[in-house]
One Martini backbone bead per residue (centre of mass of N, CA, C, O) as a GRO file, in nm:
protein
  180
    1MET     BB    1  -5.113  -5.147   3.589
    2ASP     BB    2  -4.823  -5.121   3.485
    3SER     BB    3  -4.829  -4.811   3.433
    4VAL     BB    4  -4.901  -4.730   3.719
    5PHE     BB    5  -4.662  -4.862   3.858
    6GLN     BB    6  -4.441  -4.718   3.697
    7ASP     BB    7  -4.525  -4.434   3.781
    8LEU     BB    8  -4.487  -4.471   4.086
    9TYR     BB    9  -4.195  -4.553   4.076
   10GLU     BB   10  -4.077  -4.299   3.936
   11LYS     BB   11  -4.185  -4.087   4.147
   12TYR     BB   12  -4.115  -4.258   4.454
   13HIS     BB   13  -3.867  -4.437   4.500
   14LYS     BB   14  -3.652  -4.251   4.626
   15ASP     BB   15  -3.822  -4.153   4.869
   16VAL     BB   16  -3.886  -4.428   4.992
   17PHE     BB   17  -3.600  -4.525   5.028
   18GLN     BB   18  -3.497  -4.291   5.200
   19PHE     BB   19  -3.692  -4.323   5.432
   20ILE     BB   20  -3.614  -4.615   5.508
   21PHE     BB   21  -3.310  -4.570   5.538
   22TYR     BB   22  -3.330  -4.368   5.779
   23MET     BB   23  -3.458  -4.588   5.964
   24VAL     BB   24  -3.251  -4.857   5.918
   25LYS     BB   25  -2.947  -4.813   5.814
   26ASN     BB   26  -2.978  -5.021   5.552
   27ARG     BB   27  -2.959  -5.091   5.232
   28GLU     BB   28  -3.063  -5.382   5.198
   29GLN     BB   29  -3.310  -5.350   5.381
   30ALA     BB   30  -3.438  -5.119   5.225
   31GLU     BB   31  -3.476  -5.271   4.961
   32ASP     BB   32  -3.662  -5.490   5.075
   33LEU     BB   33  -3.883  -5.293   5.182
   34VAL     BB   34  -3.952  -5.164   4.913
   35GLN     BB   35  -4.058  -5.420   4.785
   36GLU     BB   36  -4.284  -5.458   4.989
   37VAL     BB   37  -4.431  -5.201   4.923
   38TYR     BB   38  -4.489  -5.269   4.618
   39ILE     BB   39  -4.655  -5.518   4.675
   40LYS     BB   40  -4.875  -5.372   4.837
   41VAL     BB   41  -4.954  -5.177   4.615
   42MET     BB   42  -5.042  -5.386   4.405
   43ASN     BB   43  -5.254  -5.537   4.601
   44SER     BB   44  -5.410  -5.233   4.683
   45TYR     BB   45  -5.488  -5.031   4.452
   46ASP     BB   46  -5.799  -5.100   4.420
   47ARG     BB   47  -5.843  -4.964   4.728
   48PHE     BB   48  -5.777  -4.690   4.638
   49LYS     BB   49  -5.963  -4.382   4.699
   50GLY     BB   50  -5.824  -4.080   4.707
   51ASP     BB   51  -5.814  -3.921   4.988
   52SER     BB   52  -5.524  -3.916   4.906
   53SER     BB   53  -5.231  -3.917   4.801
   54GLU     BB   54  -5.014  -4.132   4.668
   55LYS     BB   55  -4.777  -4.048   4.843
   56THR     BB   56  -4.909  -4.079   5.123
   57TRP     BB   57  -4.993  -4.371   5.084
   58MET     BB   58  -4.703  -4.485   5.043
   59PHE     BB   59  -4.582  -4.379   5.311
   60SER     BB   60  -4.772  -4.536   5.488
   61ILE     BB   61  -4.679  -4.811   5.397
   62ALA     BB   62  -4.378  -4.772   5.466
   63ARG     BB   63  -4.421  -4.729   5.765
   64HIS     BB   64  -4.554  -5.007   5.826
   65VAL     BB   65  -4.324  -5.182   5.723
   66THR     BB   66  -4.112  -5.069   5.922
   67ILE     BB   67  -4.256  -5.139   6.183
   68ASP     BB   68  -4.270  -5.443   6.131
   69PHE     BB   69  -3.967  -5.484   6.123
   70PHE     BB   70  -3.909  -5.392   6.415
   71ARG     BB   71  -4.086  -5.604   6.550
   72LYS     BB   72  -3.936  -5.852   6.442
   73GLN     BB   73  -3.661  -5.779   6.562
   74LYS     BB   74  -3.751  -5.785   6.856
   75ARG     BB   75  -3.845  -6.079   6.861
   76LYS     BB   76  -3.579  -6.203   6.772
   77ARG     BB   77  -3.409  -6.096   7.007
   78ASN     BB   78  -3.575  -6.231   7.231
   79ARG     BB   79  -3.528  -6.525   7.139
   80ILE     BB   80  -3.222  -6.518   7.163
   81MET     BB   81  -3.206  -6.441   7.460
   82GLU     BB   82  -3.359  -6.693   7.560
   83PHE     BB   83  -3.174  -6.911   7.441
   84PHE     BB   84  -2.904  -6.790   7.594
   85ASP     BB   85  -2.963  -6.674   7.874
   86TRP     BB   86  -2.864  -6.359   7.957
   87GLY     BB   87  -3.047  -6.187   8.104
   88GLU     BB   88  -2.908  -5.919   8.267
   89GLN     BB   89  -2.681  -5.894   8.023
   90GLY     BB   90  -2.843  -5.807   7.760
   91HIS     BB   91  -2.780  -5.492   7.763
   92LEU     BB   92  -2.474  -5.532   7.657
   93ILE     BB   93  -2.610  -5.591   7.391
   94GLN     BB   94  -2.534  -5.436   7.082
   95ASP     BB   95  -2.649  -5.256   6.785
   96ASP     BB   96  -2.365  -5.102   6.625
   97GLN     BB   97  -2.411  -4.988   6.353
   98PRO     BB   98  -2.280  -4.835   6.117
   99ILE     BB   99  -2.283  -4.574   5.936
  100PRO     BB  100  -2.348  -4.534   5.634
  101GLU     BB  101  -2.190  -4.401   5.368
  102GLU     BB  102  -2.428  -4.230   5.259
  103ILE     BB  103  -2.438  -4.060   5.560
  104ALA     BB  104  -2.120  -4.008   5.573
  105LEU     BB  105  -2.061  -3.713   5.570
  106GLN     BB  106  -1.839  -3.455   5.575
  107ASN     BB  107  -2.023  -3.316   5.770
  108GLU     BB  108  -2.028  -3.309   6.111
  109GLU     BB  109  -2.310  -3.195   6.176
  110ILE     BB  110  -2.472  -3.409   6.023
  111GLN     BB  111  -2.369  -3.652   6.175
  112LYS     BB  112  -2.465  -3.553   6.450
  113MET     BB  113  -2.763  -3.532   6.380
  114TYR     BB  114  -2.809  -3.831   6.315
  115HIS     BB  115  -2.721  -3.934   6.589
  116CYS     BB  116  -2.933  -3.766   6.756
  117LEU     BB  117  -3.193  -3.872   6.617
  118GLU     BB  118  -3.181  -4.154   6.764
  119ARG     BB  119  -3.280  -4.023   7.050
  120CYS     BB  120  -3.539  -3.993   6.949
  121THR     BB  121  -3.836  -4.050   6.895
  122THR     BB  122  -4.009  -4.204   6.658
  123ASP     BB  123  -4.200  -3.970   6.593
  124GLN     BB  124  -3.989  -3.747   6.574
  125LYS     BB  125  -3.814  -3.875   6.358
  126THR     BB  126  -4.034  -3.904   6.140
  127VAL     BB  127  -4.114  -3.608   6.119
  128ILE     BB  128  -3.835  -3.495   6.048
  129ILE     BB  129  -3.791  -3.659   5.792
  130LEU     BB  130  -4.048  -3.570   5.638
  131ARG     BB  131  -4.007  -3.258   5.662
  132TYR     BB  132  -3.673  -3.220   5.603
  133ILE     BB  133  -3.597  -3.456   5.397
  134GLN     BB  134  -3.884  -3.491   5.228
  135SER     BB  135  -4.055  -3.220   5.218
  136MET     BB  136  -4.312  -3.221   5.378
  137SER     BB  137  -4.596  -3.135   5.476
  138ILE     BB  138  -4.795  -3.123   5.740
  139GLN     BB  139  -5.035  -3.262   5.604
  140GLU     BB  140  -4.884  -3.504   5.484
  141THR     BB  141  -4.768  -3.607   5.748
  142ALA     BB  142  -5.038  -3.659   5.885
  143GLU     BB  143  -5.140  -3.868   5.680
  144VAL     BB  144  -4.909  -4.076   5.703
  145LEU     BB  145  -4.933  -4.095   6.039
  146GLY     BB  146  -5.223  -4.041   6.155
  147MET     BB  147  -5.241  -3.735   6.224
  148THR     BB  148  -5.263  -3.440   6.334
  149VAL     BB  149  -5.156  -3.133   6.276
  150SER     BB  150  -5.105  -3.064   6.572
  151LYS     BB  151  -4.930  -3.315   6.636
  152VAL     BB  152  -4.708  -3.254   6.434
  153LYS     BB  153  -4.623  -2.981   6.547
  154THR     BB  154  -4.553  -3.081   6.831
  155THR     BB  155  -4.351  -3.304   6.750
  156GLN     BB  156  -4.162  -3.120   6.598
  157HIS     BB  157  -4.092  -2.927   6.826
  158ARG     BB  158  -3.988  -3.142   7.027
  159GLY     BB  159  -3.779  -3.269   6.837
  160MET     BB  160  -3.607  -3.014   6.793
  161LYS     BB  161  -3.540  -2.969   7.089
  162ALA     BB  162  -3.407  -3.241   7.139
  163LEU     BB  163  -3.193  -3.221   6.918
  164GLN     BB  164  -3.058  -2.970   7.033
  165THR     BB  165  -2.984  -3.088   7.305
  166TYR     BB  166  -2.810  -3.326   7.200
  167MET     BB  167  -2.608  -3.146   7.048
  168ASN     BB  168  -2.512  -2.986   7.294
  169GLU     BB  169  -2.409  -3.228   7.453
  170GLU     BB  170  -2.196  -3.312   7.244
  171ASP     BB  171  -2.037  -3.051   7.258
  172GLU     BB  172  -1.966  -3.072   7.560
  173GLU     BB  173  -1.821  -3.346   7.541
  174GLY     BB  174  -1.605  -3.252   7.339
  175ILE     BB  175  -1.480  -3.035   7.522
  176LYS     BB  176  -1.402  -3.218   7.758
  177SER     BB  177  -1.214  -3.415   7.591
  178GLU     BB  178  -1.015  -3.185   7.495
  179THR     BB  179  -0.918  -3.091   7.798
  180LYS     BB  180  -0.775  -3.378   7.885
   0.00000   0.00000   0.00000
């Protein structure tokens, strides 16, 4: 098992980390979640049937671990809001973590794209990350997300259109602020 685990780690660690990092945008949190993924991989490898590739199986686990993290965060936020009884003003409290240095690239267009990607739906964002950043095929993406190939294509198309719209809006806002 150790050699199998080592092999999986060497092959996929960077990709799994990168995928989770793009989702949570926090290096330490991404590292913690990657550890959780590998714990789940170790505990469930004997149940891996080989119906999909190891890569898609691991990304599927990474996706579920990330979704669980977001669910826990939402519950934690709700408990805090109830404790402090912020009521109607709760929407004024935002978690505006700065974009980590790792993705604050020199190129303004890439920064803008990452910013606009946050406005896409979770499915659109995940499909775009897997397809264009992780370079997965449509088939692999469908397997990881538990979607049909057709659903991946549709989500990708709509996500790219939404991303383009958001980027155009940002361009227009930038032009308006420059003329003032």
